[in-house]
Coordinates of C-alpha atoms in Angstrom, one line a residue:
X1 CA 44.5 32.0 -24.4
X2 CA 42.2 32.6 -21.3
X3 CA 43.7 30.0 -18.6
X4 CA 41.6 31.1 -15.7
X5 CA 38.3 31.0 -17.8
X6 CA 39.0 27.3 -18.8
X7 CA 40.1 26.4 -15.4
X8 CA 37.2 28.0 -13.8
X9 CA 34.9 26.1 -16.6
X10 CA 36.5 22.7 -15.7
X11 CA 35.9 23.3 -12.0
X12 CA 32.2 24.2 -11.9
X13 CA 31.8 21.1 -14.5
X14 CA 32.2 19.1 -11.3
X15 CA 29.0 20.3 -9.6
X16 CA 27.3 20.0 -12.8
X17 CA 28.3 16.5 -12.9
X18 CA 27.7 15.3 -9.2
X19 CA 24.2 17.1 -9.2
X20 CA 23.2 15.2 -12.2
X21 CA 24.1 11.8 -10.7
X22 CA 22.6 12.7 -7.8
X23 CA 19.2 13.9 -9.6
X24 CA 19.4 10.6 -12.0
X25 CA 19.8 8.2 -9.2
X26 CA 17.2 9.6 -7.1
X27 CA 14.6 9.9 -9.9
X28 CA 15.6 6.1 -11.2
X29 CA 15.5 4.8 -7.3
X30 CA 12.1 6.5 -6.4
X31 CA 10.5 5.8 -9.3
X32 CA 11.3 2.0 -9.5
X33 CA 11.3 1.0 -6.3
X34 CA 9.0 3.3 -4.1
X35 CA 6.9 4.7 -6.5
X36 CA 6.1 1.9 -9.7
X37 CA 3.3 0.9 -8.1
X38 CA 1.2 3.9 -7.8
X39 CA 2.6 5.1 -11.2
X40 CA 1.2 2.1 -12.4
X41 CA -2.3 3.0 -10.8
X42 CA -2.1 6.5 -12.2
X43 CA -1.5 5.4 -15.8
X44 CA -4.1 2.4 -15.9
X45 CA -6.8 4.8 -14.3
X46 CA -6.1 7.3 -17.1
X47 CA -5.6 5.2 -20.0
X48 CA -9.1 3.6 -19.1
X49 CA -7.3 0.2 -18.3
X50 CA -5.9 0.4 -22.2
X51 CA -2.3 0.8 -21.4
X52 CA -0.1 -0.9 -18.6
X53 CA 3.0 1.0 -16.9
X54 CA 5.9 -0.8 -16.9
X55 CA 8.4 0.0 -13.9
X56 CA 11.6 -0.1 -15.4
X57 CA 11.0 1.8 -18.9
X58 CA 8.5 4.3 -17.0
X59 CA 11.2 5.4 -14.6
X60 CA 14.0 5.7 -17.1
X61 CA 11.6 7.9 -19.9
X62 CA 10.5 9.9 -16.9
X63 CA 13.9 10.8 -15.8
X64 CA 15.4 11.5 -19.0
X65 CA 13.0 13.9 -19.4
X66 CA 12.9 15.7 -16.3
X67 CA 16.8 15.8 -16.8
X68 CA 16.1 17.6 -20.0
X69 CA 13.9 20.0 -18.5
X70 CA 16.8 21.1 -15.5
X71 CA 19.2 21.4 -19.0
X72 CA 16.6 23.7 -20.5
X73 CA 15.9 25.5 -17.1
X74 CA 20.1 25.9 -16.9
X75 CA 20.4 27.2 -20.1
X76 CA 18.2 30.2 -19.4
X77 CA 19.1 30.7 -15.8
X78 CA 22.9 29.8 -16.2
X79 CA 22.8 29.3 -12.7
X80 CA 26.4 27.6 -12.0
X81 CA 29.1 27.5 -8.6
X82 CA 26.8 27.3 -5.2
X83 CA 23.4 27.6 -6.9
X84 CA 23.4 25.4 -9.4
X85 CA 21.4 23.0 -7.4
X86 CA 18.4 25.6 -7.8
X87 CA 18.4 24.2 -12.0
X88 CA 16.8 21.2 -10.8
X89 CA 13.7 22.4 -8.8
X90 CA 11.0 22.4 -11.4
X91 CA 12.2 18.7 -12.3
X92 CA 12.0 17.9 -8.1
X93 CA 8.8 19.5 -8.5
X94 CA 7.0 17.7 -11.1
X95 CA 8.5 14.6 -9.7
X96 CA 6.7 15.5 -6.9
X97 CA 3.4 15.9 -8.1
X98 CA 3.3 12.7 -10.0
X99 CA 3.8 10.6 -7.0
X100 CA 1.8 12.5 -4.6
X101 CA -1.2 11.2 -5.6
X102 CA -4.4 11.3 -2.9
X103 CA -4.9 7.7 -1.0
X104 CA -8.7 8.6 0.2
X105 CA -9.8 10.4 -3.7
X106 CA -7.7 7.3 -5.3
X107 CA -9.6 4.8 -3.0
X108 CA -12.8 6.4 -4.7
X109 CA -12.0 6.0 -8.2
X110 CA -11.1 9.7 -9.4
X111 CA -6.8 10.6 -9.8
X112 CA -6.2 13.7 -7.7
X113 CA -3.1 15.4 -5.7
X114 CA -2.6 16.0 -2.2
X115 CA -0.4 19.0 -3.5
X116 CA -3.1 22.4 -3.9
X117 CA -2.4 24.8 -6.8
X118 CA -1.3 27.6 -4.5
X119 CA 1.4 25.7 -3.2
X120 CA 3.1 24.8 -6.5
X121 CA 2.7 28.7 -7.5
X122 CA 4.1 30.1 -3.7
X123 CA 7.3 27.3 -4.9
X124 CA 7.7 28.4 -8.3
X125 CA 7.1 32.3 -7.2
X126 CA 10.2 31.8 -4.1
X127 CA 12.2 30.0 -6.7
X128 CA 12.1 32.5 -9.3
X129 CA 13.3 34.9 -6.2
X130 CA 16.0 33.1 -5.4
X131 CA 17.3 32.4 -9.0
X132 CA 17.2 36.0 -9.4
X133 CA 19.2 36.7 -6.0
X134 CA 21.7 33.8 -6.9
X135 CA 22.7 35.4 -10.4
X136 CA 22.9 38.5 -8.7
X137 CA 25.3 36.9 -6.0
X138 CA 27.1 34.7 -8.5
X139 CA 28.7 37.6 -10.1
X140 CA 30.8 38.7 -7.4
X141 CA 31.3 35.0 -6.0
X142 CA 34.7 33.6 -5.7
X143 CA 35.9 31.2 -7.9
X144 CA 39.2 29.9 -6.7
X145 CA 37.6 26.3 -6.1
X146 CA 34.7 23.9 -6.9
X147 CA 36.3 20.3 -5.9
X148 CA 34.2 17.8 -4.5
X149 CA 35.2 18.8 -1.1
X150 CA 34.6 22.5 -1.6
X151 CA 32.4 24.7 0.3
X152 CA 30.3 25.3 -3.3
X153 CA 30.3 21.3 -3.4
X154 CA 28.7 21.0 -0.3
X155 CA 26.0 23.7 -0.7
X156 CA 25.0 22.5 -3.7
X157 CA 24.4 19.0 -2.4
X158 CA 22.9 20.2 0.5
X159 CA 20.2 21.7 -1.5
X160 CA 19.9 18.7 -3.5
X161 CA 19.3 16.9 -0.4
X162 CA 16.6 19.6 0.8
X163 CA 15.0 18.7 -3.1
X164 CA 15.0 15.2 -2.4
X165 CA 13.4 15.0 1.1
X166 CA 10.9 17.8 -0.5
X167 CA 10.2 15.2 -3.1
X168 CA 9.8 12.3 -0.6
X169 CA 7.6 14.4 1.7
X170 CA 5.3 15.6 -1.0
X171 CA 5.0 11.9 -2.7
X172 CA 2.5 8.9 -1.6
X173 CA 4.3 7.3 0.9
X174 CA 1.2 5.9 2.7
X175 CA 2.6 2.1 3.1
X176 CA -0.9 0.4 3.1
X177 CA -1.7 2.4 0.3
X178 CA 1.4 0.5 -1.7
X179 CA 0.4 -2.3 -0.1
X180 CA -2.6 -2.2 -1.5
X181 CA -1.5 -1.2 -5.2
X182 CA 1.1 -3.7 -5.4
X183 CA -1.1 -6.6 -3.9
X184 CA -3.6 -5.4 -6.8
X185 CA -1.1 -5.8 -9.5
X186 CA 0.0 -9.2 -8.3
X187 CA -3.5 -10.3 -8.7
X188 CA -4.1 -9.2 -11.8
X189 CA -1.0 -11.1 -12.9
X190 CA -2.7 -14.1 -11.2
X191 CA 0.4 -14.4 -8.8
X192 CA -1.9 -14.9 -5.5
X193 CA 0.5 -16.3 -3.7
X194 CA 2.6 -13.6 -4.1
X195 CA 0.3 -11.1 -3.6
X196 CA -0.7 -12.5 0.1
X197 CA 3.1 -11.9 0.9
X198 CA 2.5 -8.2 0.2
X199 CA 2.7 -6.5 3.8
X200 CA 2.0 -9.5 5.6
X201 CA 4.1 -8.9 8.7
X202 CA 2.4 -5.3 9.1
X203 CA 0.0 -4.3 11.5
X204 CA -1.5 -1.6 9.0
X205 CA -4.4 -2.4 6.4
X206 CA -7.7 -0.8 5.4
X207 CA -10.7 -2.2 3.6
X208 CA -9.5 -2.0 0.4
X209 CA -6.3 -4.2 1.2
X210 CA -8.8 -6.7 3.3
X211 CA -11.0 -7.0 0.4
X212 CA -8.1 -7.9 -2.0
X213 CA -6.5 -10.6 0.4
X214 CA -9.9 -12.1 0.8
X215 CA -10.0 -12.4 -2.8
X216 CA -6.3 -14.1 -3.1
X217 CA -7.5 -16.2 -0.1
X218 CA -10.4 -17.6 -1.6
X219 CA -7.9 -18.4 -5.4
X220 CA -5.7 -20.2 -3.2
X221 CA -8.6 -21.8 -1.1
X222 CA -7.3 -20.6 2.4
X223 CA -10.4 -17.9 3.7
X224 CA -11.0 -20.4 6.2
X225 CA -7.5 -21.2 6.9
X226 CA -5.5 -17.8 7.2
X227 CA -7.7 -15.1 6.4
X228 CA -7.0 -13.9 10.3
X229 CA -3.5 -14.3 10.1
X230 CA -3.7 -10.8 8.6
X231 CA -5.2 -7.3 10.3
X232 CA -8.9 -7.0 9.8
X233 CA -9.8 -3.6 9.3
X234 CA -13.3 -3.5 8.0
X235 CA -16.5 -5.4 8.4
X236 CA -18.3 -7.9 6.2
X237 CA -20.0 -5.2 4.2
X238 CA -16.8 -4.6 2.5
X239 CA -15.4 -7.8 1.8
X240 CA -16.8 -7.2 -1.8
X241 CA -17.1 -4.4 -4.0
X242 CA -20.6 -5.2 -4.4
X243 CA -21.9 -1.9 -2.8
X244 CA -19.5 0.6 -4.0
X245 CA -17.6 0.8 -0.3
X246 CA -14.4 -0.7 -1.8
X247 CA -13.0 -1.1 -5.1
X248 CA -10.7 -2.7 -7.4
X249 CA -8.2 -0.4 -9.4
X250 CA -5.3 -2.5 -11.7
X251 CA -7.3 -5.5 -11.7
X252 CA -11.0 -5.8 -12.9
X253 CA -13.6 -6.1 -10.4
X254 CA -15.3 -8.5 -13.4
X255 CA -12.6 -11.1 -13.0
X256 CA -13.7 -11.3 -9.4
X257 CA -17.5 -11.9 -10.1
X258 CA -16.4 -14.1 -13.1
X259 CA -14.7 -16.3 -10.5
X260 CA -17.7 -16.2 -8.3
X261 CA -20.0 -16.9 -10.6
X262 CA -22.0 -13.9 -11.4
X263 CA -21.9 -9.9 -11.8
X264 CA -24.4 -8.2 -9.5
X265 CA -26.9 -6.1 -11.5
X266 CA -27.0 -3.4 -9.0
X267 CA -25.5 -2.4 -5.9
X268 CA -26.1 -4.5 -3.2
X269 CA -24.8 -5.8 0.0
X270 CA -22.0 -8.7 0.0
X271 CA -23.9 -11.1 1.8
X272 CA -27.4 -10.8 -0.3
X273 CA -25.1 -11.1 -3.5
X274 CA -23.4 -14.0 -1.9
X275 CA -27.1 -16.0 -1.3
X276 CA -28.6 -15.0 -4.8
X277 CA -25.5 -16.7 -6.1
X278 CA -26.2 -19.6 -3.9
X279 CA -29.4 -20.0 -6.0
X280 CA -27.6 -21.0 -9.5
X281 CA -26.2 -24.2 -9.8
X282 CA -22.8 -23.4 -11.7
X283 CA -21.1 -21.3 -8.7
X284 CA -18.6 -22.3 -6.7
X285 CA -20.6 -23.2 -3.3
X286 CA -17.6 -23.8 -1.4
X287 CA -16.1 -20.5 -2.1
X288 CA -19.2 -19.0 -1.7
X289 CA -19.7 -20.6 1.8
X290 CA -15.8 -19.3 2.8
X291 CA -17.0 -16.0 1.8
X292 CA -20.3 -15.8 4.0
X293 CA -18.4 -18.1 6.7
X294 CA -15.7 -15.3 7.2
X295 CA -18.0 -12.7 6.8
X296 CA -20.2 -14.0 10.3
X297 CA -16.4 -14.3 11.7
X298 CA -15.4 -10.8 10.7
X299 CA -18.4 -9.8 12.4
X300 CA -18.1 -11.5 15.2
X301 CA -21.3 -13.3 15.0
X302 CA -20.0 -16.9 15.9
X303 CA -23.9 -18.0 16.2
X304 CA -24.7 -17.5 13.0
X305 CA -21.4 -19.0 11.7
X306 CA -22.4 -22.2 14.2
X307 CA -25.7 -22.1 12.6
X308 CA -24.5 -22.2 8.8
X309 CA -21.0 -24.2 8.9
X310 CA -22.6 -27.3 8.3
X311 CA -24.1 -26.3 5.5
X312 CA -20.8 -26.1 3.5
X313 CA -18.7 -28.2 5.5
X314 CA -18.4 -31.6 7.5
X315 CA -18.2 -30.5 11.7
X316 CA -14.9 -32.7 12.2
X317 CA -11.2 -31.9 12.5
X318 CA -11.0 -31.9 9.2
X319 CA -12.2 -28.0 9.5
X320 CA -10.1 -25.1 8.0
X321 CA -8.1 -23.6 11.1
X322 CA -9.9 -20.8 12.0
X323 CA -13.6 -22.2 11.6
X324 CA -12.3 -25.1 14.1
X325 CA -11.3 -21.9 16.5
X326 CA -14.4 -20.0 16.1
X327 CA -16.2 -23.0 16.5
X328 CA -14.3 -23.7 20.2
X329 CA -14.9 -20.2 21.3
X330 CA -19.1 -20.6 20.3
X331 CA -18.7 -24.0 22.6
X332 CA -17.4 -22.7 25.7
X333 CA -19.4 -20.0 25.4
X334 CA -22.8 -21.0 24.7
X335 CA -24.7 -23.3 27.0
X336 CA -26.5 -25.1 24.7
X337 CA -24.2 -25.3 21.6
X338 CA -25.3 -27.0 18.5
X339 CA -22.4 -29.0 18.3
X340 CA -19.4 -30.9 21.1
X341 CA -15.8 -30.2 20.5
X342 CA -14.2 -32.7 18.4
X343 CA -11.2 -30.5 17.9
X344 CA -8.6 -31.7 20.5
X345 CA -5.2 -30.0 19.6
X346 CA -7.7 -27.3 19.1
X347 CA -9.2 -27.5 22.7
X348 CA -5.5 -27.5 24.0
X349 CA -4.5 -24.3 22.4
X350 CA -7.4 -22.5 23.5
X351 CA -6.9 -23.9 27.0
X352 CA -3.6 -22.2 27.2
X353 CA -4.9 -19.2 25.6
X354 CA -7.5 -18.9 28.2
X355 CA -4.5 -19.9 31.0
X356 CA -2.3 -17.0 29.6
X357 CA -5.2 -14.5 30.1
X358 CA -6.0 -15.3 33.6
X359 CA -1.9 -14.7 34.2
X360 CA -2.3 -10.9 33.6
X361 CA -4.6 -9.2 35.1
X362 CA -3.7 -6.3 33.5
X363 CA -5.6 -5.1 30.2
X364 CA -2.8 -3.4 28.3
X365 CA -0.2 -5.9 29.5
X366 CA -2.5 -9.3 28.7
X367 CA -3.1 -7.7 25.2
X368 CA 0.4 -7.5 24.5
X369 CA 1.5 -10.9 25.8
X370 CA -1.6 -13.1 24.1
X371 CA -0.3 -10.9 20.9
X372 CA 3.0 -12.6 21.0
X373 CA 1.6 -15.8 20.7
X374 CA -2.0 -15.9 19.5
X375 CA -2.0 -13.3 17.0
X376 CA -3.1 -14.5 13.8
X377 CA -5.7 -16.7 15.6
X378 CA -9.4 -16.2 15.4
X379 CA -9.5 -15.7 19.1
X380 CA -7.0 -13.0 19.4
X381 CA -9.3 -11.3 17.0
X382 CA -12.3 -11.9 18.6
X383 CA -11.4 -11.2 21.9
X384 CA -8.8 -8.0 21.3
X385 CA -9.0 -6.5 18.0

């Protein structure tokens, strides 16, 4: 009986098991915790909205398939010892390609990948070369030890770490894109309050995310109260998907149009669409008014806001927070304002705001200090963003 052969197979099995554990844990975590929203968007778009991605089931199925691919690669290459981790390169490459959806192209409505085909070909050629060299080296490699602390084990673990770093580098890790996908998925499920918590502490945003947050705020009657607590990264022309500048992906835009009262018959600017809706009887006038008023505030057109706010609200202390802030600013900046202030508490806050501005003559320092206390108010947005 060949005891040396049995001992060698047993020892290399430790390397195989450790590499498999590392791959399976990484793949499941990557797909379930970090990329489930991207995978959901990809499946939804590719299926035309007919199917929906299940995060747990999808992560398990993809991981199993990729591990089976690794077994096939191992059966062909027979790489053991120090180079066994190379058998995971094809599986890791596919894992990276599944999650490298381009944010900009996806925003335009098509599924595309950032990874160029020639990069894939180059990686494949390099991998084939490494496999060839590894097989030659494997024939003369020392078989003494493949324990958990052996050099061979650490070489394989280092290779696995490099492969995982490659997947993370190639995959879509853009925070705003992930906020957007998660927010939209929650909106599609009717979880508007939860959607508004996604990325709330982050100062990063884009026009699509702003549009989604405005929709969620409108659903919870919070546009005038909470809009400027989030970063504003676009103009009023991008607060609705009516002109094609922004779009909804996981949640059909028809749900938004049904909420507002009608679907636009053609591409048009949001303001025109909203004004046309106001001609109809069966529309939520207060919600449409909030969209229009917030649009004026986003564009920093406080004069137009002051002219229009009385059409939808009684101008008193019951106004939403941002509307009171905007009117207070307007009253203090205009020689002949349309209103006299009725907002005692807001007036006191605004006086404190202006006093703090005078305390810091250096612009950069002033912005930072004001931001610590007044970020999330319309005053901060109007003057510093």
